[in-house]
Amino acid sequence: MTAAVIDGKKIAGHVREKVAAAVSRLKSAHDVTPGLAVVLVGEDPASQVYVRNKHKATEAAGMVSIMHQLPADTPEVDVVARVRDLNADDRVDGILVQLPLPSHIDEHRVINEIAPEKDVDGLTEVNAGRLMLGKKGLVPCTPQGSIILLKEAMPELSGKTAVVVGRSILVGKPLALLLLAENCTVTVAHSRTQDLAGVCRGADIVCAAVGMPELIKGNWVSDGTVVIDVGINRIDAPERGAGKTRLVGDVAYDEALAHASAITPVPGGVGPMTIACLLRNTVLAAARRRDIADPKGL
Ligand code: GUN
């Protein structure tokens, strides 16, 4: 068997088209232009790239993008004050504080200052609680994008066994809850799980979100399994020349291709879905804040 490759770039493009159409309708029918504010503290190069990409994608979807760049030594109280200003700013429908924050700042404290109705990352206690309770809220972007890709390969998830490798707040835990909401039988595994290979072999769905390059080997993937690889790891690639690097996922992709029925590549799998789902959440937040029904088709 050779796996079908799930094209995250293409599917993210479809989500972004639907978002742009919903933005157009919000403008024409309600005179509302959704706005996304991104707060970046410090100069971490990877975060700067992510934030620039979010800015471009927000504008491309017809929304307003507001960037707040603060120096790395900004005191926590000043970051909190900035978030409170954005909560009160009516042009702003979504607020994203780029993580990680510098080590002198308590991330949890800052994230929880975001008004839940503007929390497009879905990371406040209120939105995490809603997800846990099965209530409508804003759902974290990467897990949401993972579910959309999974459904492309496996439209009927009910009753399937799913293993999530990784238990982070940003991905593993919310992804497990979303799979449970789809009536999957869910196992949450992690770096300390005993017989991780055996746990993975028993699953119809393997979602890898542990941040360890190529941890999951091809022979841990049973024939016919759908593999969603959330990992993005940069490793040395001396075969490409001195000092060169390349991106790999948490799954040994070439090996897994021979077993899986479908698999997401890295790059070009889950990555592009994160921004697409952020834009989607911003449109949903803009509508819900004004008691407008969720745009159709999103
Ligand atoms: N840093 C890496 N991924 C994310 C994300 O999804 N949201 C935020 N706020 N920061 C991140």
PDB file of C-alpha atoms and ligand atoms in Angstrom:
ATOM      1  CA  MET A   1       0.000   0.000   0.000  1.00  0.00           C
ATOM      2  CA  THR A   2       1.188   3.540  -0.707  1.00  0.00           C
ATOM      3  CA  ALA A   3      -0.525   6.221   1.298  1.00  0.00           C
ATOM      4  CA  ALA A   4      -2.555   9.029  -0.232  1.00  0.00           C
ATOM      5  CA  VAL A   5      -0.849  12.308   0.637  1.00  0.00           C
ATOM      6  CA  ILE A   6      -3.256  14.761   2.306  1.00  0.00           C
ATOM      7  CA  ASP A   7      -2.558  18.134   0.691  1.00  0.00           C
ATOM      8  CA  GLY A   8      -2.786  20.632   3.567  1.00  0.00           C
ATOM      9  CA  LYS A   9      -1.831  23.552   1.361  1.00  0.00           C
ATOM     10  CA  LYS A  10      -4.707  22.900  -1.017  1.00  0.00           C
ATOM     11  CA  ILE A  11      -7.276  22.267   1.731  1.00  0.00           C
ATOM     12  CA  ALA A  12      -6.095  25.357   3.657  1.00  0.00           C
ATOM     13  CA  GLY A  13      -6.595  27.300   0.408  1.00  0.00           C
ATOM     14  CA  HIS A  14     -10.227  26.123   0.295  1.00  0.00           C
ATOM     15  CA  VAL A  15     -10.783  27.201   3.924  1.00  0.00           C
ATOM     16  CA  ARG A  16      -9.233  30.597   3.166  1.00  0.00           C
ATOM     17  CA  GLU A  17     -11.512  31.037   0.143  1.00  0.00           C
ATOM     18  CA  LYS A  18     -14.536  30.304   2.325  1.00  0.00           C
ATOM     19  CA  VAL A  19     -13.257  32.778   4.929  1.00  0.00           C
ATOM     20  CA  ALA A  20     -12.804  35.488   2.274  1.00  0.00           C
ATOM     21  CA  ALA A  21     -16.372  34.871   1.025  1.00  0.00           C
ATOM     22  CA  ALA A  22     -17.712  35.115   4.602  1.00  0.00           C
ATOM     23  CA  VAL A  23     -15.761  38.370   5.146  1.00  0.00           C
ATOM     24  CA  SER A  24     -17.324  39.792   1.983  1.00  0.00           C
ATOM     25  CA  ARG A  25     -20.806  38.893   3.187  1.00  0.00           C
ATOM     26  CA  LEU A  26     -20.172  40.395   6.649  1.00  0.00           C
ATOM     27  CA  LYS A  27     -19.068  43.625   4.962  1.00  0.00           C
ATOM     28  CA  SER A  28     -21.952  43.852   2.523  1.00  0.00           C
ATOM     29  CA  ALA A  29     -24.755  42.648   4.806  1.00  0.00           C
ATOM     30  CA  HIS A  30     -23.614  44.046   8.182  1.00  0.00           C
ATOM     31  CA  ASP A  31     -20.959  46.681   7.427  1.00  0.00           C
ATOM     32  CA  VAL A  32     -18.503  44.691   9.563  1.00  0.00           C
ATOM     33  CA  THR A  33     -14.838  44.220   8.632  1.00  0.00           C
ATOM     34  CA  PRO A  34     -13.308  41.641  11.003  1.00  0.00           C
ATOM     35  CA  GLY A  35     -10.048  42.680  12.651  1.00  0.00           C
ATOM     36  CA  LEU A  36      -7.248  40.512  14.072  1.00  0.00           C
ATOM     37  CA  ALA A  37      -4.644  41.893  16.493  1.00  0.00           C
ATOM     38  CA  VAL A  38      -1.409  39.967  16.982  1.00  0.00           C
ATOM     39  CA  VAL A  39       0.889  40.740  19.909  1.00  0.00           C
ATOM     40  CA  LEU A  40       4.527  39.711  19.543  1.00  0.00           C
ATOM     41  CA  VAL A  41       6.910  40.241  22.454  1.00  0.00           C
ATOM     42  CA  GLY A  42      10.612  40.002  21.600  1.00  0.00           C
ATOM     43  CA  GLU A  43      12.518  39.146  18.450  1.00  0.00           C
ATOM     44  CA  ASP A  44      12.401  35.346  18.222  1.00  0.00           C
ATOM     45  CA  PRO A  45      13.074  34.756  14.486  1.00  0.00           C
ATOM     46  CA  ALA A  46      10.640  31.829  14.096  1.00  0.00           C
ATOM     47  CA  SER A  47       7.866  33.837  15.807  1.00  0.00           C
ATOM     48  CA  GLN A  48       8.589  36.814  13.551  1.00  0.00           C
ATOM     49  CA  VAL A  49       8.092  34.610  10.471  1.00  0.00           C
ATOM     50  CA  TYR A  50       4.825  33.164  11.839  1.00  0.00           C
ATOM     51  CA  VAL A  51       3.502  36.616  12.715  1.00  0.00           C
ATOM     52  CA  ARG A  52       4.398  38.061   9.300  1.00  0.00           C
ATOM     53  CA  ASN A  53       2.599  35.154   7.599  1.00  0.00           C
ATOM     54  CA  LYS A  54      -0.484  35.702   9.768  1.00  0.00           C
ATOM     55  CA  HIS A  55      -0.456  39.412   8.895  1.00  0.00           C
ATOM     56  CA  LYS A  56      -0.308  38.730   5.127  1.00  0.00           C
ATOM     57  CA  ALA A  57      -2.988  36.033   5.265  1.00  0.00           C
ATOM     58  CA  THR A  58      -5.328  38.250   7.316  1.00  0.00           C
ATOM     59  CA  GLU A  59      -5.100  41.074   4.791  1.00  0.00           C
ATOM     60  CA  ALA A  60      -5.441  38.649   1.859  1.00  0.00           C
ATOM     61  CA  ALA A  61      -8.762  37.468   3.341  1.00  0.00           C
ATOM     62  CA  GLY A  62     -10.046  41.072   3.363  1.00  0.00           C
ATOM     63  CA  MET A  63      -9.713  41.573   7.124  1.00  0.00           C
ATOM     64  CA  VAL A  64      -7.898  44.234   9.134  1.00  0.00           C
ATOM     65  CA  SER A  65      -4.578  43.125  10.639  1.00  0.00           C
ATOM     66  CA  ILE A  66      -3.177  45.065  13.586  1.00  0.00           C
ATOM     67  CA  MET A  67       0.355  44.235  14.710  1.00  0.00           C
ATOM     68  CA  HIS A  68       1.729  45.059  18.154  1.00  0.00           C
ATOM     69  CA  GLN A  69       5.449  44.429  18.506  1.00  0.00           C
ATOM     70  CA  LEU A  70       6.860  44.917  21.980  1.00  0.00           C
ATOM     71  CA  PRO A  71      10.494  44.727  23.120  1.00  0.00           C
ATOM     72  CA  ALA A  72      11.721  41.494  24.726  1.00  0.00           C
ATOM     73  CA  ASP A  73      12.123  43.193  28.130  1.00  0.00           C
ATOM     74  CA  THR A  74       8.544  44.532  28.275  1.00  0.00           C
ATOM     75  CA  PRO A  75       7.223  43.994  31.836  1.00  0.00           C
ATOM     76  CA  GLU A  76       4.333  41.557  32.230  1.00  0.00           C
ATOM     77  CA  VAL A  77       2.005  44.338  33.450  1.00  0.00           C
ATOM     78  CA  ASP A  78       2.562  46.237  30.200  1.00  0.00           C
ATOM     79  CA  VAL A  79       1.714  43.179  28.080  1.00  0.00           C
ATOM     80  CA  VAL A  80      -1.422  42.681  30.183  1.00  0.00           C
ATOM     81  CA  ALA A  81      -2.309  46.370  29.709  1.00  0.00           C
ATOM     82  CA  ARG A  82      -1.933  45.975  25.930  1.00  0.00           C
ATOM     83  CA  VAL A  83      -4.270  42.974  25.930  1.00  0.00           C
ATOM     84  CA  ARG A  84      -6.834  44.941  27.992  1.00  0.00           C
ATOM     85  CA  ASP A  85      -6.661  47.819  25.483  1.00  0.00           C
ATOM     86  CA  LEU A  86      -7.347  45.356  22.648  1.00  0.00           C
ATOM     87  CA  ASN A  87     -10.254  43.821  24.600  1.00  0.00           C
ATOM     88  CA  ALA A  88     -11.796  47.302  24.726  1.00  0.00           C
ATOM     89  CA  ASP A  89     -11.043  48.181  21.073  1.00  0.00           C
ATOM     90  CA  ASP A  90     -14.163  47.683  18.964  1.00  0.00           C
ATOM     91  CA  ARG A  91     -12.176  47.310  15.707  1.00  0.00           C
ATOM     92  CA  VAL A  92     -10.578  44.179  17.148  1.00  0.00           C
ATOM     93  CA  ASP A  93     -12.503  40.901  16.901  1.00  0.00           C
ATOM     94  CA  GLY A  94      -9.615  38.506  17.488  1.00  0.00           C
ATOM     95  CA  ILE A  95      -6.534  38.740  19.711  1.00  0.00           C
ATOM     96  CA  LEU A  96      -3.552  36.418  19.420  1.00  0.00           C
ATOM     97  CA  VAL A  97      -0.567  36.649  21.748  1.00  0.00           C
ATOM     98  CA  GLN A  98       2.257  34.839  19.979  1.00  0.00           C
ATOM     99  CA  LEU A  99       3.851  32.102  22.093  1.00  0.00           C
ATOM    100  CA  PRO A 100       6.356  31.495  23.526  1.00  0.00           C
ATOM    101  CA  LEU A 101       6.597  34.684  25.572  1.00  0.00           C
ATOM    102  CA  PRO A 102       9.921  35.730  27.139  1.00  0.00           C
ATOM    103  CA  SER A 103      10.640  33.753  30.321  1.00  0.00           C
ATOM    104  CA  HIS A 104       9.959  36.643  32.749  1.00  0.00           C
ATOM    105  CA  ILE A 105       6.303  36.688  31.621  1.00  0.00           C
ATOM    106  CA  ASP A 106       3.657  34.245  32.909  1.00  0.00           C
ATOM    107  CA  GLU A 107       2.017  33.040  29.673  1.00  0.00           C
ATOM    108  CA  HIS A 108      -1.025  31.700  31.444  1.00  0.00           C
ATOM    109  CA  ARG A 109      -1.681  35.049  33.155  1.00  0.00           C
ATOM    110  CA  VAL A 110      -1.412  36.986  29.868  1.00  0.00           C
ATOM    111  CA  ILE A 111      -3.512  34.548  27.792  1.00  0.00           C
ATOM    112  CA  ASN A 112      -6.262  34.579  30.421  1.00  0.00           C
ATOM    113  CA  GLU A 113      -6.570  38.351  30.131  1.00  0.00           C
ATOM    114  CA  ILE A 114      -7.883  37.929  26.564  1.00  0.00           C
ATOM    115  CA  ALA A 115     -11.665  38.400  26.444  1.00  0.00           C
ATOM    116  CA  PRO A 116     -13.035  34.884  25.701  1.00  0.00           C
ATOM    117  CA  GLU A 117     -15.132  36.185  22.771  1.00  0.00           C
ATOM    118  CA  LYS A 118     -11.912  37.526  21.139  1.00  0.00           C
ATOM    119  CA  ASP A 119      -9.746  34.487  22.024  1.00  0.00           C
ATOM    120  CA  VAL A 120      -9.147  33.211  18.474  1.00  0.00           C
ATOM    121  CA  ASP A 121      -6.433  30.841  19.741  1.00  0.00           C
ATOM    122  CA  GLY A 122      -8.993  29.144  22.003  1.00  0.00           C
ATOM    123  CA  LEU A 123      -6.496  29.067  24.858  1.00  0.00           C
ATOM    124  CA  THR A 124      -8.271  30.944  27.665  1.00  0.00           C
ATOM    125  CA  GLU A 125      -9.682  28.929  30.542  1.00  0.00           C
ATOM    126  CA  VAL A 126     -13.195  29.817  29.370  1.00  0.00           C
ATOM    127  CA  ASN A 127     -12.721  28.401  25.861  1.00  0.00           C
ATOM    128  CA  ALA A 128     -10.738  25.387  27.114  1.00  0.00           C
ATOM    129  CA  GLY A 129     -13.607  24.742  29.546  1.00  0.00           C
ATOM    130  CA  ARG A 130     -16.220  25.048  26.816  1.00  0.00           C
ATOM    131  CA  LEU A 131     -14.332  22.485  24.709  1.00  0.00           C
ATOM    132  CA  MET A 132     -14.146  20.158  27.707  1.00  0.00           C
ATOM    133  CA  LEU A 133     -17.895  20.569  28.329  1.00  0.00           C
ATOM    134  CA  GLY A 134     -18.804  20.120  24.651  1.00  0.00           C
ATOM    135  CA  LYS A 135     -20.167  23.684  24.415  1.00  0.00           C
ATOM    136  CA  LYS A 136     -19.800  26.095  21.518  1.00  0.00           C
ATOM    137  CA  GLY A 137     -16.668  28.266  21.770  1.00  0.00           C
ATOM    138  CA  LEU A 138     -13.492  29.146  19.909  1.00  0.00           C
ATOM    139  CA  VAL A 139     -11.367  26.037  19.308  1.00  0.00           C
ATOM    140  CA  PRO A 140      -7.524  26.032  19.082  1.00  0.00           C
ATOM    141  CA  CYS A 141      -6.425  26.373  15.459  1.00  0.00           C
ATOM    142  CA  THR A 142      -3.938  23.531  14.967  1.00  0.00           C
ATOM    143  CA  PRO A 143      -6.202  20.803  16.434  1.00  0.00           C
ATOM    144  CA  GLN A 144      -9.145  22.156  14.419  1.00  0.00           C
ATOM    145  CA  GLY A 145      -7.028  22.079  11.246  1.00  0.00           C
ATOM    146  CA  SER A 146      -5.926  18.527  12.051  1.00  0.00           C
ATOM    147  CA  ILE A 147      -9.556  17.381  12.291  1.00  0.00           C
ATOM    148  CA  ILE A 148     -10.419  18.998   8.944  1.00  0.00           C
ATOM    149  CA  LEU A 149      -7.523  17.141   7.271  1.00  0.00           C
ATOM    150  CA  LEU A 150      -8.406  13.871   8.999  1.00  0.00           C
ATOM    151  CA  LYS A 151     -12.001  14.099   7.744  1.00  0.00           C
ATOM    152  CA  GLU A 152     -10.739  14.485   4.171  1.00  0.00           C
ATOM    153  CA  ALA A 153      -9.154  11.049   4.435  1.00  0.00           C
ATOM    154  CA  MET A 154     -11.681   9.455   6.790  1.00  0.00           C
ATOM    155  CA  PRO A 155     -15.092  11.137   6.562  1.00  0.00           C
ATOM    156  CA  GLU A 156     -16.715   8.834   9.145  1.00  0.00           C
ATOM    157  CA  LEU A 157     -14.774   9.027  12.403  1.00  0.00           C
ATOM    158  CA  SER A 158     -17.397   7.572  14.730  1.00  0.00           C
ATOM    159  CA  GLY A 159     -16.173   4.449  16.501  1.00  0.00           C
ATOM    160  CA  LYS A 160     -12.595   4.655  15.199  1.00  0.00           C
ATOM    161  CA  THR A 161      -9.651   4.242  17.565  1.00  0.00           C
ATOM    162  CA  ALA A 162      -7.400   7.292  17.660  1.00  0.00           C
ATOM    163  CA  VAL A 163      -4.048   7.740  19.368  1.00  0.00           C
ATOM    164  CA  VAL A 164      -2.807  11.257  20.075  1.00  0.00           C
ATOM    165  CA  VAL A 165       0.913  11.274  20.844  1.00  0.00           C
ATOM    166  CA  GLY A 166       1.559  14.459  22.838  1.00  0.00           C
ATOM    167  CA  ARG A 167      -0.366  16.196  25.613  1.00  0.00           C
ATOM    168  CA  SER A 168       0.329  19.899  25.112  1.00  0.00           C
ATOM    169  CA  ILE A 169      -2.212  22.592  25.904  1.00  0.00           C
ATOM    170  CA  LEU A 170      -1.857  23.988  22.362  1.00  0.00           C
ATOM    171  CA  VAL A 171      -2.380  20.699  20.471  1.00  0.00           C
ATOM    172  CA  GLY A 172      -2.475  17.290  22.195  1.00  0.00           C
ATOM    173  CA  LYS A 173      -5.166  17.851  24.839  1.00  0.00           C
ATOM    174  CA  PRO A 174      -7.598  19.855  22.671  1.00  0.00           C
ATOM    175  CA  LEU A 175      -7.104  17.447  19.752  1.00  0.00           C
ATOM    176  CA  ALA A 176      -8.006  14.515  22.003  1.00  0.00           C
ATOM    177  CA  LEU A 177     -11.210  16.317  23.065  1.00  0.00           C
ATOM    178  CA  LEU A 178     -12.150  17.084  19.440  1.00  0.00           C
ATOM    179  CA  LEU A 179     -11.644  13.419  18.484  1.00  0.00           C
ATOM    180  CA  LEU A 180     -13.788  12.380  21.425  1.00  0.00           C
ATOM    181  CA  ALA A 181     -16.488  14.798  20.236  1.00  0.00           C
ATOM    182  CA  GLU A 182     -16.371  12.921  16.891  1.00  0.00           C
ATOM    183  CA  ASN A 183     -17.092   9.692  18.812  1.00  0.00           C
ATOM    184  CA  CYS A 184     -13.590   8.278  18.414  1.00  0.00           C
ATOM    185  CA  THR A 185     -12.149   6.024  21.110  1.00  0.00           C
ATOM    186  CA  VAL A 186      -9.170   8.122  22.158  1.00  0.00           C
ATOM    187  CA  THR A 187      -5.854   7.250  23.766  1.00  0.00           C
ATOM    188  CA  VAL A 188      -3.538  10.085  24.783  1.00  0.00           C
ATOM    189  CA  ALA A 189       0.060   8.861  24.696  1.00  0.00           C
ATOM    190  CA  HIS A 190       3.257  10.803  25.303  1.00  0.00           C
ATOM    191  CA  SER A 191       7.012  10.524  25.578  1.00  0.00           C
ATOM    192  CA  ARG A 192       6.748   8.395  28.745  1.00  0.00           C
ATOM    193  CA  THR A 193       4.139   5.953  27.433  1.00  0.00           C
ATOM    194  CA  GLN A 194       5.306   2.355  27.707  1.00  0.00           C
ATOM    195  CA  ASP A 195       5.203   0.395  24.436  1.00  0.00           C
ATOM    196  CA  LEU A 196       4.352   3.447  22.348  1.00  0.00           C
ATOM    197  CA  ALA A 197       4.907   1.302  19.239  1.00  0.00           C
ATOM    198  CA  GLY A 198       2.214  -1.155  20.359  1.00  0.00           C
ATOM    199  CA  VAL A 199      -0.194   1.643  21.270  1.00  0.00           C
ATOM    200  CA  CYS A 200       0.223   3.193  17.811  1.00  0.00           C
ATOM    201  CA  ARG A 201      -0.162  -0.192  16.055  1.00  0.00           C
ATOM    202  CA  GLY A 202      -3.612  -0.637  17.620  1.00  0.00           C
ATOM    203  CA  ALA A 203      -4.996   2.608  16.161  1.00  0.00           C
ATOM    204  CA  ASP A 204      -7.040   3.489  13.074  1.00  0.00           C
ATOM    205  CA  ILE A 205      -5.787   7.081  13.440  1.00  0.00           C
ATOM    206  CA  VAL A 206      -2.371   8.245  14.683  1.00  0.00           C
ATOM    207  CA  CYS A 207      -1.957  11.963  15.441  1.00  0.00           C
ATOM    208  CA  ALA A 208       1.619  12.883  16.273  1.00  0.00           C
ATOM    209  CA  ALA A 209       2.130  16.106  18.218  1.00  0.00           C
ATOM    210  CA  VAL A 210       5.069  15.448  20.484  1.00  0.00           C
ATOM    211  CA  GLY A 211       7.819  17.578  18.897  1.00  0.00           C
ATOM    212  CA  MET A 212      10.358  14.751  18.474  1.00  0.00           C
ATOM    213  CA  PRO A 213      11.752  14.344  14.960  1.00  0.00           C
ATOM    214  CA  GLU A 214      10.674  11.080  13.292  1.00  0.00           C
ATOM    215  CA  LEU A 215       9.892   9.429  16.638  1.00  0.00           C
ATOM    216  CA  ILE A 216       7.101   7.321  15.128  1.00  0.00           C
ATOM    217  CA  LYS A 217       8.543   4.648  12.869  1.00  0.00           C
ATOM    218  CA  GLY A 218       6.896   3.207   9.790  1.00  0.00           C
ATOM    219  CA  ASN A 219       6.406  -0.217  11.375  1.00  0.00           C
ATOM    220  CA  TRP A 220       4.430   1.399  14.252  1.00  0.00           C
ATOM    221  CA  VAL A 221       1.755   2.285  11.686  1.00  0.00           C
ATOM    222  CA  SER A 222      -0.644  -0.549  10.867  1.00  0.00           C
ATOM    223  CA  ASP A 223      -1.834  -1.023   7.307  1.00  0.00           C
ATOM    224  CA  GLY A 224      -4.711   1.318   6.481  1.00  0.00           C
ATOM    225  CA  THR A 225      -4.092   3.798   9.327  1.00  0.00           C
ATOM    226  CA  VAL A 226      -4.550   7.555   8.749  1.00  0.00           C
ATOM    227  CA  VAL A 227      -1.559   9.536  10.028  1.00  0.00           C
ATOM    228  CA  ILE A 228      -1.811  13.222  10.969  1.00  0.00           C
ATOM    229  CA  ASP A 229       1.665  14.602  11.658  1.00  0.00           C
ATOM    230  CA  VAL A 230       1.536  17.874  13.593  1.00  0.00           C
ATOM    231  CA  GLY A 231       5.281  17.996  14.335  1.00  0.00           C
ATOM    232  CA  ILE A 232       7.505  20.578  12.688  1.00  0.00           C
ATOM    233  CA  ASN A 233      11.134  19.884  13.589  1.00  0.00           C
ATOM    234  CA  ARG A 234      14.205  21.422  11.972  1.00  0.00           C
ATOM    235  CA  ILE A 235      17.090  18.937  11.740  1.00  0.00           C
ATOM    236  CA  ASP A 236      20.600  19.039  10.275  1.00  0.00           C
ATOM    237  CA  ALA A 237      20.782  17.898   6.655  1.00  0.00           C
ATOM    238  CA  PRO A 238      24.496  17.484   5.828  1.00  0.00           C
ATOM    239  CA  GLU A 239      23.465  15.595   2.651  1.00  0.00           C
ATOM    240  CA  ARG A 240      22.238  18.958   1.320  1.00  0.00           C
ATOM    241  CA  GLY A 241      25.560  20.638   2.048  1.00  0.00           C
ATOM    242  CA  ALA A 242      27.468  21.964   5.036  1.00  0.00           C
ATOM    243  CA  GLY A 243      25.289  23.762   7.576  1.00  0.00           C
ATOM    244  CA  LYS A 244      22.022  22.942   5.745  1.00  0.00           C
ATOM    245  CA  THR A 245      18.854  21.940   7.586  1.00  0.00           C
ATOM    246  CA  ARG A 246      15.452  20.517   6.660  1.00  0.00           C
ATOM    247  CA  LEU A 247      12.014  20.187   8.228  1.00  0.00           C
ATOM    248  CA  VAL A 248      10.672  16.826   9.344  1.00  0.00           C
ATOM    249  CA  GLY A 249       7.596  15.780  11.279  1.00  0.00           C
ATOM    250  CA  ASP A 250       7.220  13.520  14.311  1.00  0.00           C
ATOM    251  CA  VAL A 251       6.648  10.563  11.959  1.00  0.00           C
ATOM    252  CA  ALA A 252       9.266   8.821   9.778  1.00  0.00           C
ATOM    253  CA  TYR A 253       7.364   9.871   6.662  1.00  0.00           C
ATOM    254  CA  ASP A 254       9.004   7.709   3.971  1.00  0.00           C
ATOM    255  CA  GLU A 255       8.611   4.565   6.089  1.00  0.00           C
ATOM    256  CA  ALA A 256       5.015   5.359   7.056  1.00  0.00           C
ATOM    257  CA  LEU A 257       4.016   5.907   3.399  1.00  0.00           C
ATOM    258  CA  ALA A 258       4.243   2.154   2.863  1.00  0.00           C
ATOM    259  CA  HIS A 259       1.681   1.386   5.594  1.00  0.00           C
ATOM    260  CA  ALA A 260      -0.724   4.296   6.045  1.00  0.00           C
ATOM    261  CA  SER A 261      -3.838   4.710   3.894  1.00  0.00           C
ATOM    262  CA  ALA A 262      -3.332   8.493   4.074  1.00  0.00           C
ATOM    263  CA  ILE A 263      -0.748  10.798   5.650  1.00  0.00           C
ATOM    264  CA  THR A 264      -0.028  14.508   6.014  1.00  0.00           C
ATOM    265  CA  PRO A 265       3.405  15.657   4.784  1.00  0.00           C
ATOM    266  CA  VAL A 266       5.757  18.053   6.624  1.00  0.00           C
ATOM    267  CA  PRO A 267       5.887  20.762   5.425  1.00  0.00           C
ATOM    268  CA  GLY A 268       2.583  21.225   3.577  1.00  0.00           C
ATOM    269  CA  GLY A 269       0.268  19.272   5.877  1.00  0.00           C
ATOM    270  CA  VAL A 270      -1.118  20.588   9.145  1.00  0.00           C
ATOM    271  CA  GLY A 271       1.058  23.759   9.107  1.00  0.00           C
ATOM    272  CA  PRO A 272      -0.959  25.715   6.503  1.00  0.00           C
ATOM    273  CA  MET A 273      -4.203  24.745   8.268  1.00  0.00           C
ATOM    274  CA  THR A 274      -3.252  26.618  11.455  1.00  0.00           C
ATOM    275  CA  ILE A 275      -3.393  30.052   9.819  1.00  0.00           C
ATOM    276  CA  ALA A 276      -6.508  29.130   7.816  1.00  0.00           C
ATOM    277  CA  CYS A 277      -8.291  28.153  11.049  1.00  0.00           C
ATOM    278  CA  LEU A 278      -7.085  31.340  12.770  1.00  0.00           C
ATOM    279  CA  LEU A 279      -8.743  33.380  10.014  1.00  0.00           C
ATOM    280  CA  ARG A 280     -11.856  31.230  10.347  1.00  0.00           C
ATOM    281  CA  ASN A 281     -11.985  31.839  14.112  1.00  0.00           C
ATOM    282  CA  THR A 282     -11.594  35.591  13.568  1.00  0.00           C
ATOM    283  CA  VAL A 283     -14.628  35.654  11.260  1.00  0.00           C
ATOM    284  CA  LEU A 284     -16.634  33.525  13.718  1.00  0.00           C
ATOM    285  CA  ALA A 285     -15.621  35.852  16.586  1.00  0.00           C
ATOM    286  CA  ALA A 286     -16.628  38.947  14.573  1.00  0.00           C
ATOM    287  CA  ALA A 287     -20.065  37.457  13.843  1.00  0.00           C
ATOM    288  CA  ARG A 288     -20.765  36.012  17.302  1.00  0.00           C
ATOM    289  CA  ARG A 289     -19.749  39.228  19.111  1.00  0.00           C
ATOM    290  CA  ARG A 290     -22.570  40.964  17.230  1.00  0.00           C
ATOM    291  CA  ASP A 291     -25.095  38.129  17.564  1.00  0.00           C
ATOM    292  CA  ILE A 292     -24.874  37.429  13.822  1.00  0.00           C
ATOM    293  CA  ALA A 293     -25.386  33.752  12.910  1.00  0.00           C
ATOM    294  CA  ASP A 294     -22.179  31.805  12.064  1.00  0.00           C
ATOM    295  CA  PRO A 295     -21.400  32.376   8.359  1.00  0.00           C
ATOM    296  CA  LYS A 296     -22.674  29.450   6.270  1.00  0.00           C
ATOM    297  CA  GLY A 297     -20.199  26.926   4.887  1.00  0.00           C
ATOM    298  CA  LEU A 298     -17.347  27.823   7.224  1.00  0.00           C
TER     299      LEU A 298
HETATM  300  N1  GUN B   1       3.207  29.631  18.703  1.00  0.00           N
HETATM  301  C1  GUN B   1       3.251  28.494  17.977  1.00  0.00           C
HETATM  302  N2  GUN B   1       1.998  28.105  17.639  1.00  0.00           N
HETATM  303  C2  GUN B   1       1.163  29.013  18.174  1.00  0.00           C
HETATM  304  C3  GUN B   1      -0.263  29.154  18.165  1.00  0.00           C
HETATM  305  O1  GUN B   1      -1.015  28.360  17.614  1.00  0.00           O
HETATM  306  N3  GUN B   1      -0.738  30.225  18.836  1.00  0.00           N
HETATM  307  C4  GUN B   1       0.065  31.110  19.483  1.00  0.00           C
HETATM  308  N4  GUN B   1      -0.501  32.138  20.117  1.00  0.00           N
HETATM  309  N5  GUN B   1       1.376  31.013  19.499  1.00  0.00           N
HETATM  310  C5  GUN B   1       1.913  29.964  18.854  1.00  0.00           C
END
